[in-house]
Coordinates of C-alpha atoms and ligand atoms in Angstrom, one line a residue:
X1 CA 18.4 -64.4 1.8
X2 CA 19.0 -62.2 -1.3
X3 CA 21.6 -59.2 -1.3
X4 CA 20.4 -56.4 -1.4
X5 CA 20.6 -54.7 -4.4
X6 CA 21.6 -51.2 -4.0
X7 CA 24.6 -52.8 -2.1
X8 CA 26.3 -52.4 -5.7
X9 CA 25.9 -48.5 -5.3
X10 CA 29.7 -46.9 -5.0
X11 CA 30.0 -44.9 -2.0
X12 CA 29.7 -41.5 -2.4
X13 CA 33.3 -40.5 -1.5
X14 CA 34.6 -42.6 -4.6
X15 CA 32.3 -40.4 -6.8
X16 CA 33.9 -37.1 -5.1
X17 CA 37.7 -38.5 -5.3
X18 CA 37.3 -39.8 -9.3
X19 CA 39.5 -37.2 -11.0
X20 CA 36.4 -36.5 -13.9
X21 CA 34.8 -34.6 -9.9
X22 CA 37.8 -33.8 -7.7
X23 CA 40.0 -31.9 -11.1
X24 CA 36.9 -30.3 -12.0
X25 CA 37.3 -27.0 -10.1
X26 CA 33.7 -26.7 -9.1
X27 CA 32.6 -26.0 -5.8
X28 CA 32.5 -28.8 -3.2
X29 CA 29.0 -27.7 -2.8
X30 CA 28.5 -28.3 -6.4
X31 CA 30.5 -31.7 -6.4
X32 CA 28.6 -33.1 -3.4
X33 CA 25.0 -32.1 -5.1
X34 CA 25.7 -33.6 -8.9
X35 CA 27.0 -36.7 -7.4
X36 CA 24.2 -37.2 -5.1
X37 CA 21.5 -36.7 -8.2
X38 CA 23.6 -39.0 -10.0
X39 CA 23.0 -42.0 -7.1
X40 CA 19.9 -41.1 -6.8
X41 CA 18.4 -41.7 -10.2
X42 CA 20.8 -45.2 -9.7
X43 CA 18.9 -46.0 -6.3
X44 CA 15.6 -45.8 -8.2
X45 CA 17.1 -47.3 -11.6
X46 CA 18.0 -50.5 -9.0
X47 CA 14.2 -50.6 -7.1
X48 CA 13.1 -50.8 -10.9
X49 CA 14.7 -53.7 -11.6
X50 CA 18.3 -52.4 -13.5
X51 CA 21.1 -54.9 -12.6
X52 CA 23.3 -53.4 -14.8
X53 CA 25.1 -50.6 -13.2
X54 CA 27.3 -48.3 -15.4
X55 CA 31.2 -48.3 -14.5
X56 CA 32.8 -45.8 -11.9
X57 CA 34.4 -43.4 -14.5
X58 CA 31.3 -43.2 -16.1
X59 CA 28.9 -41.9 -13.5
X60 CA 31.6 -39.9 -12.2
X61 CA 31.4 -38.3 -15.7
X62 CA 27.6 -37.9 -15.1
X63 CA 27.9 -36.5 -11.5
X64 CA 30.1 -34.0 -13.6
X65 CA 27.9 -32.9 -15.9
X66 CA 25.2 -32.6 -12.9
X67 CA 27.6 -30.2 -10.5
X68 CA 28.4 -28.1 -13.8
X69 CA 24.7 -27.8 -14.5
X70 CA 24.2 -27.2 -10.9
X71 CA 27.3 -24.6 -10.4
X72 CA 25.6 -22.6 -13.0
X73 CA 23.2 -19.4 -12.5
X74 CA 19.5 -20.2 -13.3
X75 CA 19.3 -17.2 -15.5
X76 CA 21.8 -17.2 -18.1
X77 CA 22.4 -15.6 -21.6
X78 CA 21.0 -17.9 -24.5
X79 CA 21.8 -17.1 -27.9
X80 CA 18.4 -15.8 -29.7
X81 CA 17.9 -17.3 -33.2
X82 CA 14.5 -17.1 -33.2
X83 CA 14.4 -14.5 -35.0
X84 CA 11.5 -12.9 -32.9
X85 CA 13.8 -9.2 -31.6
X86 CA 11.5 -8.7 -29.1
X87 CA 11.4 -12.0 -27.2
X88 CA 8.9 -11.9 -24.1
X89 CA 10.1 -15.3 -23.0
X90 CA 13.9 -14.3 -24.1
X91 CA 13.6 -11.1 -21.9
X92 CA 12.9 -8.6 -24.3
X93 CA 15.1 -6.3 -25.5
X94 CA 19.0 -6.7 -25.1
X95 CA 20.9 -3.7 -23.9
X96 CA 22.8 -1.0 -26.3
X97 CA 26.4 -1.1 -24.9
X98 CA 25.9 2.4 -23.0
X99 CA 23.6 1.1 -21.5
X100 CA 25.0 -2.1 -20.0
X101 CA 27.9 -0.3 -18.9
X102 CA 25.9 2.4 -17.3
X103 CA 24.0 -0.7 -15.6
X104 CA 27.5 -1.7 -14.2
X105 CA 28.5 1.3 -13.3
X106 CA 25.5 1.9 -10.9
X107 CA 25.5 -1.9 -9.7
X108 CA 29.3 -1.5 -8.6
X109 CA 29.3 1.6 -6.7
X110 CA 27.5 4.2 -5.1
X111 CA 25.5 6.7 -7.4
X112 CA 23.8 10.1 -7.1
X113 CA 20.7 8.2 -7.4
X114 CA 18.7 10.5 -5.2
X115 CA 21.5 13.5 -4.9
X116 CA 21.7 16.5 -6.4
X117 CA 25.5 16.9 -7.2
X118 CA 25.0 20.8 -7.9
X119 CA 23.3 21.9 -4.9
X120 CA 24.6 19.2 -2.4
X121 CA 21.5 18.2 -1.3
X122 CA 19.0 15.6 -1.6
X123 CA 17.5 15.4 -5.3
X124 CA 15.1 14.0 -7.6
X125 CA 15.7 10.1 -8.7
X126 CA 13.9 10.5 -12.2
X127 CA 15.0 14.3 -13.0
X128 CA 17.5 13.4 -15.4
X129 CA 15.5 10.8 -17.5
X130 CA 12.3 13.1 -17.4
X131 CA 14.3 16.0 -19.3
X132 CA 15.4 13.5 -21.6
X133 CA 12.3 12.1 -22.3
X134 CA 10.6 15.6 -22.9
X135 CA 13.1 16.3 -25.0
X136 CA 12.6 13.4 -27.2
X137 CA 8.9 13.4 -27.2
X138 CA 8.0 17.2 -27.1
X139 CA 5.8 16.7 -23.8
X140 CA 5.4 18.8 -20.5
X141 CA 6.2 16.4 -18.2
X142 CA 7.6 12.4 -18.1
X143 CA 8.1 10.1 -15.1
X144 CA 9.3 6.3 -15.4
X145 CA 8.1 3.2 -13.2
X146 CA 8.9 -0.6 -12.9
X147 CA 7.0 -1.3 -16.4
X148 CA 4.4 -0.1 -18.4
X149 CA 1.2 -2.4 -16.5
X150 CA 2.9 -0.8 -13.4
X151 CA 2.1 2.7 -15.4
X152 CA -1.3 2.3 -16.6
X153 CA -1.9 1.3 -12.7
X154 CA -1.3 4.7 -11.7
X155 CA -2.4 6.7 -14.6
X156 CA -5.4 5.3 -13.7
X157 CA -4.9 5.4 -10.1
X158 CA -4.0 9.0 -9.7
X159 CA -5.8 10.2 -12.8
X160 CA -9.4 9.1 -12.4
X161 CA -10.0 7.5 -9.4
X162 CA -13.8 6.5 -8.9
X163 CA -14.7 8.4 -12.0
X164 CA -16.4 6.6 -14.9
X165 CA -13.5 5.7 -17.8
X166 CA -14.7 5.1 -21.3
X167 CA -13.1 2.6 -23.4
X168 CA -13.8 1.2 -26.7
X169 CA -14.6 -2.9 -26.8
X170 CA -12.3 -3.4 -29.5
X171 CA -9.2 -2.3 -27.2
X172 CA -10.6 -4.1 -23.7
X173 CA -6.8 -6.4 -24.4
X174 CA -5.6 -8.7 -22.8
X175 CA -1.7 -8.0 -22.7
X176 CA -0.3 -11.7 -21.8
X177 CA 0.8 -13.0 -18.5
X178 CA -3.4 -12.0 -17.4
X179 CA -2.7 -8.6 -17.5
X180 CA -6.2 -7.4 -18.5
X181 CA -6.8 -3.9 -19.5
X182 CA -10.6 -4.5 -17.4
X183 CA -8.8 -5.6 -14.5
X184 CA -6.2 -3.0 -14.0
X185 CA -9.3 -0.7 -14.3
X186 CA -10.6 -2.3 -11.3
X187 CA -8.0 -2.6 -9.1
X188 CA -7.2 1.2 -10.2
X189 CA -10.7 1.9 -8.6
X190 CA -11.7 3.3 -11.9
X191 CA -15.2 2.2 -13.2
X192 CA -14.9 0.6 -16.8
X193 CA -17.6 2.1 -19.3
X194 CA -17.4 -0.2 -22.1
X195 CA -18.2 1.7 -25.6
X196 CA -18.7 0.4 -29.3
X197 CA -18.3 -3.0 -30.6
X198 CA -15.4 -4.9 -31.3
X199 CA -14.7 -4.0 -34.3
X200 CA -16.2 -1.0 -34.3
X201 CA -16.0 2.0 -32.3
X202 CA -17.4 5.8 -33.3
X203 CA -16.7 8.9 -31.6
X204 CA -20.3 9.4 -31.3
X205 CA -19.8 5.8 -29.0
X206 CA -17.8 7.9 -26.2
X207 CA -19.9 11.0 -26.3
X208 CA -23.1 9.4 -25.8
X209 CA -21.3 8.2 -22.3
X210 CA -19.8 11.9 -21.6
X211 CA -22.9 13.5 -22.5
X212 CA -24.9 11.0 -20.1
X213 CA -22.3 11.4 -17.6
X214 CA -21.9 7.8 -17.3
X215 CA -17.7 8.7 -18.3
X216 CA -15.8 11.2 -17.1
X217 CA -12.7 10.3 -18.3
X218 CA -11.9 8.6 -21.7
X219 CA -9.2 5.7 -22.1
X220 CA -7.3 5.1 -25.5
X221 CA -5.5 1.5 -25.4
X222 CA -2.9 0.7 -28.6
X223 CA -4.6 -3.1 -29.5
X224 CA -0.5 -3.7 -29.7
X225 CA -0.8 -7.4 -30.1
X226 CA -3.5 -8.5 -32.5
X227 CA -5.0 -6.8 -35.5
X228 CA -8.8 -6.3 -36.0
X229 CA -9.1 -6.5 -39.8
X230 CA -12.0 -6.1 -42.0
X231 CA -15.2 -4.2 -41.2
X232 CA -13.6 -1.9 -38.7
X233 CA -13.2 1.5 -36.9
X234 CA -11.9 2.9 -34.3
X235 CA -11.7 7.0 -33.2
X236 CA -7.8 8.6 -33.9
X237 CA -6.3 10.3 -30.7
X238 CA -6.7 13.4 -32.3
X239 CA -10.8 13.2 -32.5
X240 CA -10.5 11.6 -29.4
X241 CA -8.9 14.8 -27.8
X242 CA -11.3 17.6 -29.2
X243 CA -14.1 15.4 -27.5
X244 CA -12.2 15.3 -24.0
X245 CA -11.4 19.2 -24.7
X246 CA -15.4 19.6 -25.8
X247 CA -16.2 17.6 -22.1
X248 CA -13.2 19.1 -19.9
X249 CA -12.5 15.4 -19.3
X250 CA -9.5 13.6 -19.3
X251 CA -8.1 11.5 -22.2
X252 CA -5.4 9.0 -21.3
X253 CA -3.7 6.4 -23.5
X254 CA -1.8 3.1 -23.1
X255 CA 0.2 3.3 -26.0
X256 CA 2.2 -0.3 -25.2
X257 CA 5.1 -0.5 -27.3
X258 CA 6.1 3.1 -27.4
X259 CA 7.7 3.6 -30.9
X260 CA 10.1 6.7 -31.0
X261 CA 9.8 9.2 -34.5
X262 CA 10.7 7.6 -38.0
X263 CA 11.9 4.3 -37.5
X264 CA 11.7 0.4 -38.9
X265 CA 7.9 0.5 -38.3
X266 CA 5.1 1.1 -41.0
X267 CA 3.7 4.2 -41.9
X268 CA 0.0 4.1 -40.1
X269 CA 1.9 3.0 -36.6
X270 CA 1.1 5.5 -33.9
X271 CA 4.6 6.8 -32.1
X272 CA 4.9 8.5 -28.5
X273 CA 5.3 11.9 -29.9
X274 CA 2.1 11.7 -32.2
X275 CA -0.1 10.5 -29.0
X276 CA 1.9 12.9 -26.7
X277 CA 1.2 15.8 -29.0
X278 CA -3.0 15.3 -28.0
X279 CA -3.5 13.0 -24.7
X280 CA -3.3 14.3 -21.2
X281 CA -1.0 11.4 -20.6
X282 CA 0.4 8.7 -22.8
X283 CA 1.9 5.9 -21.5
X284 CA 4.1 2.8 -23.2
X285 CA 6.9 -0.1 -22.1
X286 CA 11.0 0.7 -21.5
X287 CA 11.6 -2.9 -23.7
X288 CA 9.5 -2.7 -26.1
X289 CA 10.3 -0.9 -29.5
X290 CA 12.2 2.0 -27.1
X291 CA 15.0 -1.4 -26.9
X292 CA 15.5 -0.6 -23.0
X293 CA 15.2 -1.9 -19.7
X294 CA 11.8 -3.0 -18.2
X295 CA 10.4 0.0 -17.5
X296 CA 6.8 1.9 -17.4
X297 CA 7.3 5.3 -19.5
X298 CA 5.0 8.2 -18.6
X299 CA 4.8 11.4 -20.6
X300 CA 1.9 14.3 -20.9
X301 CA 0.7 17.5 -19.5
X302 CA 3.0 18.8 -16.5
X303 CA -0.2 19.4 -14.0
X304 CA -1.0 15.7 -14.8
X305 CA 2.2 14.3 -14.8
X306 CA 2.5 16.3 -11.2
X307 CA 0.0 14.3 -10.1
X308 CA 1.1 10.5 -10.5
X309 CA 4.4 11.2 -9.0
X310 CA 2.6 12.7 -6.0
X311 CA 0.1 9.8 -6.1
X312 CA 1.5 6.9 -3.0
X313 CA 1.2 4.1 -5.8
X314 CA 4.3 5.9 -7.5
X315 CA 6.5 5.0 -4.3
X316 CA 5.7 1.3 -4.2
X317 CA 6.2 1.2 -8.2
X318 CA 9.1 3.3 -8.5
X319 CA 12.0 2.4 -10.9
X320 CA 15.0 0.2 -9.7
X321 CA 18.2 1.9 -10.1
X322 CA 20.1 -0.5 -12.6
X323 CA 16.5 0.1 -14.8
X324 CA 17.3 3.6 -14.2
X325 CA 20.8 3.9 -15.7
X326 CA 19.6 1.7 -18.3
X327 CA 16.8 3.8 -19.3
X328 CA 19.0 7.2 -19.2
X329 CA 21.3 5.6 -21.0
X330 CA 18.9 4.2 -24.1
X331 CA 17.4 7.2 -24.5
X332 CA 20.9 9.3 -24.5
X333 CA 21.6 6.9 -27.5
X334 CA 18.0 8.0 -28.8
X335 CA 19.2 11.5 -28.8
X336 CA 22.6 10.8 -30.3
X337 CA 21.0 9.1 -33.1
X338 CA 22.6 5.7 -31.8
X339 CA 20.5 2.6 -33.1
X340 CA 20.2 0.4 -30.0
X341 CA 20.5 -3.3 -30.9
X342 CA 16.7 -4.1 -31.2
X343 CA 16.1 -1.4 -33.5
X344 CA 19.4 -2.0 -35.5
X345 CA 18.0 -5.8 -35.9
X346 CA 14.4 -4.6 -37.0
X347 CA 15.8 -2.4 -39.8
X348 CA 18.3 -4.5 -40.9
X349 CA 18.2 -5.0 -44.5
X350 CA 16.7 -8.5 -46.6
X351 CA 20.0 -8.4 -48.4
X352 CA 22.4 -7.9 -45.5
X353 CA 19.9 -10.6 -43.6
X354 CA 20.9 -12.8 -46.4
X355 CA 24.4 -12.2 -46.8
X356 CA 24.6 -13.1 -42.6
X357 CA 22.9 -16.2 -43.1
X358 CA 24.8 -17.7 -46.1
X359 CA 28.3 -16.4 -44.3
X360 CA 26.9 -18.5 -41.1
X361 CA 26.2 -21.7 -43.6
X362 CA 29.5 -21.8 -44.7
X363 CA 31.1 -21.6 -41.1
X364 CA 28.7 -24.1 -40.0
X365 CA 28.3 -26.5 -42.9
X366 CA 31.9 -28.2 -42.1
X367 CA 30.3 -29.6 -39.0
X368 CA 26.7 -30.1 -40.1
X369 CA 25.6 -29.7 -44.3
X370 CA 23.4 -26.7 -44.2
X371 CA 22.1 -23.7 -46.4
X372 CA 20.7 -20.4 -45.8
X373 CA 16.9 -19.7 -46.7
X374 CA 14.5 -17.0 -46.8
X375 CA 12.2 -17.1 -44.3
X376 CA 9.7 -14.6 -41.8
X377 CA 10.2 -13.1 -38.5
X378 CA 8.1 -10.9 -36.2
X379 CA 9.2 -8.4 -34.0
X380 CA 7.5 -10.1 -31.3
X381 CA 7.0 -8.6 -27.4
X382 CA 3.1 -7.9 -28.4
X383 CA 4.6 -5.3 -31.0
X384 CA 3.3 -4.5 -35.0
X385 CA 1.3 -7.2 -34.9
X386 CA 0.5 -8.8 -38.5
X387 CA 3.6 -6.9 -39.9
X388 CA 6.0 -10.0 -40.9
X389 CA 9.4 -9.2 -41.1
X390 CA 11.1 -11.0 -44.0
X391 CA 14.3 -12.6 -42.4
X392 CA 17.1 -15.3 -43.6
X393 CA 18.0 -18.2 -41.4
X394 CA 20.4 -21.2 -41.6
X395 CA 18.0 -24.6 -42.4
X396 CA 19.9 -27.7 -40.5
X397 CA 19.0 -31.1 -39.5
X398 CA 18.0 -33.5 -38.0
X399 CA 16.0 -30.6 -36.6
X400 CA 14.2 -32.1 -33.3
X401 CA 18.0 -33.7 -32.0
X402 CA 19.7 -30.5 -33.2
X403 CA 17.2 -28.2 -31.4
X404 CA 17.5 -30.2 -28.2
X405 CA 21.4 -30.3 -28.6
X406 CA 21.6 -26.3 -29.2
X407 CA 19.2 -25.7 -26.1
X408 CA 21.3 -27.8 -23.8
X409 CA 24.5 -26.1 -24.6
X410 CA 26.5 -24.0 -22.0
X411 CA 25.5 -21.0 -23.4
X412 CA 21.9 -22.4 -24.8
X413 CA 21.1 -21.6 -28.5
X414 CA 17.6 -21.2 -29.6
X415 CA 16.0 -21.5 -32.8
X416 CA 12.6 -22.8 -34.5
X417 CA 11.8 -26.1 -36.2
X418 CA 9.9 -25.1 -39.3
X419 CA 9.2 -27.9 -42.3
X420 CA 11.2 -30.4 -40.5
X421 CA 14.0 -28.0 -40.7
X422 CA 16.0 -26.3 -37.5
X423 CA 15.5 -22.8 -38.6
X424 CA 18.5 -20.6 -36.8
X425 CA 17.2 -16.6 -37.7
X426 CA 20.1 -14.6 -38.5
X427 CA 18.4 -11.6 -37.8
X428 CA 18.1 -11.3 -34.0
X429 CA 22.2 -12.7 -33.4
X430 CA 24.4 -10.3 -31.8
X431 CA 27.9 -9.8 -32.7
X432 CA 30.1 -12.8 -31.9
X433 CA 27.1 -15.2 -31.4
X434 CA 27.8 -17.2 -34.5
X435 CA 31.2 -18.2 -33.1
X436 CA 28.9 -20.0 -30.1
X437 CA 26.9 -21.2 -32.4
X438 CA 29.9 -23.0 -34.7
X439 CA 31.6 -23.9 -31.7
X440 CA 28.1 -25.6 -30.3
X441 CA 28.2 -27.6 -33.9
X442 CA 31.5 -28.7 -33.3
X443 CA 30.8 -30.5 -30.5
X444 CA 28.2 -32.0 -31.9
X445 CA 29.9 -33.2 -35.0
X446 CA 32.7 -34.4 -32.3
X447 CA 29.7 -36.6 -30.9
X448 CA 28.8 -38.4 -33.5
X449 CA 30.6 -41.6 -34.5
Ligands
PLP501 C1 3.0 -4.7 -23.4 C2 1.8 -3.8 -23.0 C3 1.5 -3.6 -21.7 C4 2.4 -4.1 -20.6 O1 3.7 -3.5 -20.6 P1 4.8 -4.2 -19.7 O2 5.9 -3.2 -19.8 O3 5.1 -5.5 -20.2 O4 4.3 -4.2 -18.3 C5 0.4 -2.8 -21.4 N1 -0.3 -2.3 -22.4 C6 -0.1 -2.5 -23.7 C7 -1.0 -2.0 -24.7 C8 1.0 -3.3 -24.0 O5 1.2 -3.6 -25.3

């Protein structure tokens, strides 16, 4: 009779005692789980046919590496050298300083979330970040949800319930993750009115639909993540508003990334206080261009305003209260004049982009030959579309191996392949990242022969 083969497993308590497990301070939990992965892919390496088994010390090593990968949190911090500041996938904007601080602040202890300090009673949850947000964008009234699909939900919602909505075809968008500017408008219980063509779009488009009373409300969405160019046209907010003024209807805008005044982004790009200035409401994302938490910004007239924070939805899409002190927090550094970090990296300068990157070369080139090169960014998160960003990175290779390497680091470090090159994008690292990413090359220097 033939042994059987997975006789030649160890036992799982001489994986746990090997001093590469027991001296690795992990938790038992962690222990127990990477050596049983580490037997497992063995019992199936066996039943394939492998006679070969590694030594002891070496699959203790392996359950090591397992239980550390296991002992760690699923979301992590990664190092972002994509060069893309506002990374969807990379969660968006990082936090100004203030901000995180105020975030731990309100995670550790009890708040006034909901108390008014003054008067000793109950108070508002949002008072503090609607002043500030009037103040910063010259309108009535401002409220704040979970995020900005959560806001056009209830604009919509609370605004024009049943009521006919006109919208041109060229901004009917489809914002990622299938969050489709037609299907909001249904679930809103809003009727879409589609007006215009794709790429073109005339205010006589929306009257015709007032006038025939088909609309009774009009709908302006920011196309914040393409770029119709060509033989276009679409109506300004401002033509847009003496229309709904001429009707006595309604004009609301999703404005989606919600850029603040002057700031890194071209001329022609429409900011909150322009929209604000004409639209009953105008609404636009916390982590977009604003660099804030995940949040759904709301500002416009007070009586409308008045009425989405009445509206049910508002409840079941309210604010967290970490988003909360993160939001009062980035737009106190707003006021202050304080560049929060994904505007500080969007209006950084070529040169000073340059300078970075050939500083980073020359700290990593001792562990891997590399140079710094010119090269293009975005600003990414569905944001100025079409507008490249002219960026430096650091060029290394062999890129697929490195890129695999960086990503499977501790703290993971992403960049791009581009040209057969690893491109690492200088533009989006925050202060002390390049000492993770030289002490990533290290390692890998260390692991070659
Ligand atoms: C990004 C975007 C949204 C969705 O915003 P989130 O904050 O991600 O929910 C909605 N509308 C427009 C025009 C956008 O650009």
């Amino acid at each position: 009779m033939a042994e059987n083969p997975l006789a030649g497993l160890p036992r799982m308590d001489a994986l746990l005692a090997s001093p590469a497990l027991a001296d690795s301070g992990l938790p038992r939990s962690a222990q127990k789980a990477g050596a049983n992965r580490v037997l497992e892919r063995l019992r199936r390496a066996i039943r394939a046919g492998e006679t070969q088994l590694p030594q002891l010390h070496v699959l203790a090593q392996q359950a090591r590496q397992a239980a550390e990968e296991l002992a760690r949190p699923g979301l992590r911090r990664v190092v972002n050298a994509t060069g893309v500041a506002l990374h969807t996938n990379l969660g968006r904007a990082p936090l100004s300083r203030r901000a995180a601080e105020a975030v731990a602040q309100a995670a550790e202890g009890y708040s006034n979330l909901e108390y008014d300090l003054a008067a000793g009673k109950r108070g508002s949850r949002t008072g503090r970040v609607e002043e500030l947000l009037q103040e910063l964008t010259g309108a009535e009234g401002a409220f704040a949800v979970n995020n900005n699909a959560a806001a056009v939900l209830l604009m919509l919602s609370a605004l024009t319930p049943g009521m006919g909505v006109a919208i041109s075809r060229g901004e009917l968008v489809e914002i990622g993750g299938s969050f489709r500017v037609p299907d909001v408008m249904a679930r809103s219980g809003a009727r879409l009115v589609e007006v215009g063509a794709t790429n073109k779009t005339r205010l006589s488009d929306y009257e015709a639909v007032l006038k025939s009373g088909e609309a009774q409300a009009l709908l302006k969405v920011h196309p914040s993540n393409f770029k119709v160019v060509g033989f276009t046209q679409s109506v300004a907010v401002e033509e847009l508003a003496a229309l709904a003024e001429r009707y006595q209807v309604p004009l609301l805008c999703d404005l989606g990334s919600g850029a603040l005044g002057p700031g890194p982004w071209p001329q022609d790009y429409p900011t909150v206080e322009q929209w604000a200035a004409y639209a009953d409401v105008v609404c636009f994302s916390g982590d977009k261009l604003l660099g804030g938490p995940q949040a759904g910004i709301l500002v416009g007239r007070g009586e409308a305003i008045r009425r989405l924070k009445a509206d049910p939805l508002a409840r079941a899409l309210r604010l967290d209260k970490l988003s909360l002190a993160a939001l009062e927090a980035t737009l106190l550094d707003w006021r202050d004049g304080v560049a929060v970090p994904t505007r500080a990296m969007l209006e950084t300068r070529p040169r000073d982009l340059r300078q970075k990157a050939e500083r980073l070369a020359a700290l990593l080139t001792p562990f891997c030959p590399c140079e710094a090169v010119m090269t293009a960014g975005e600003a990414g998160g569905g944001t100025l579309p079409g507008e490249e960003l002219p960026s430096w990175a650091v060029a290394l290779d062999p890129a697929e191996e490195l890129e695999a390497f960086l990503r499977g680091r501790p703290t993971p470090i992403l960049g791009r392949i581009h040209r057969g090159k690893l491109l690492l994008d200088v533009r989006t690292l925050l202060p002390g990242e390049e000492d993770i990413i030289r002490s990533a090359l290290a390692a890998w220097k260390g692991e070659r022969p």
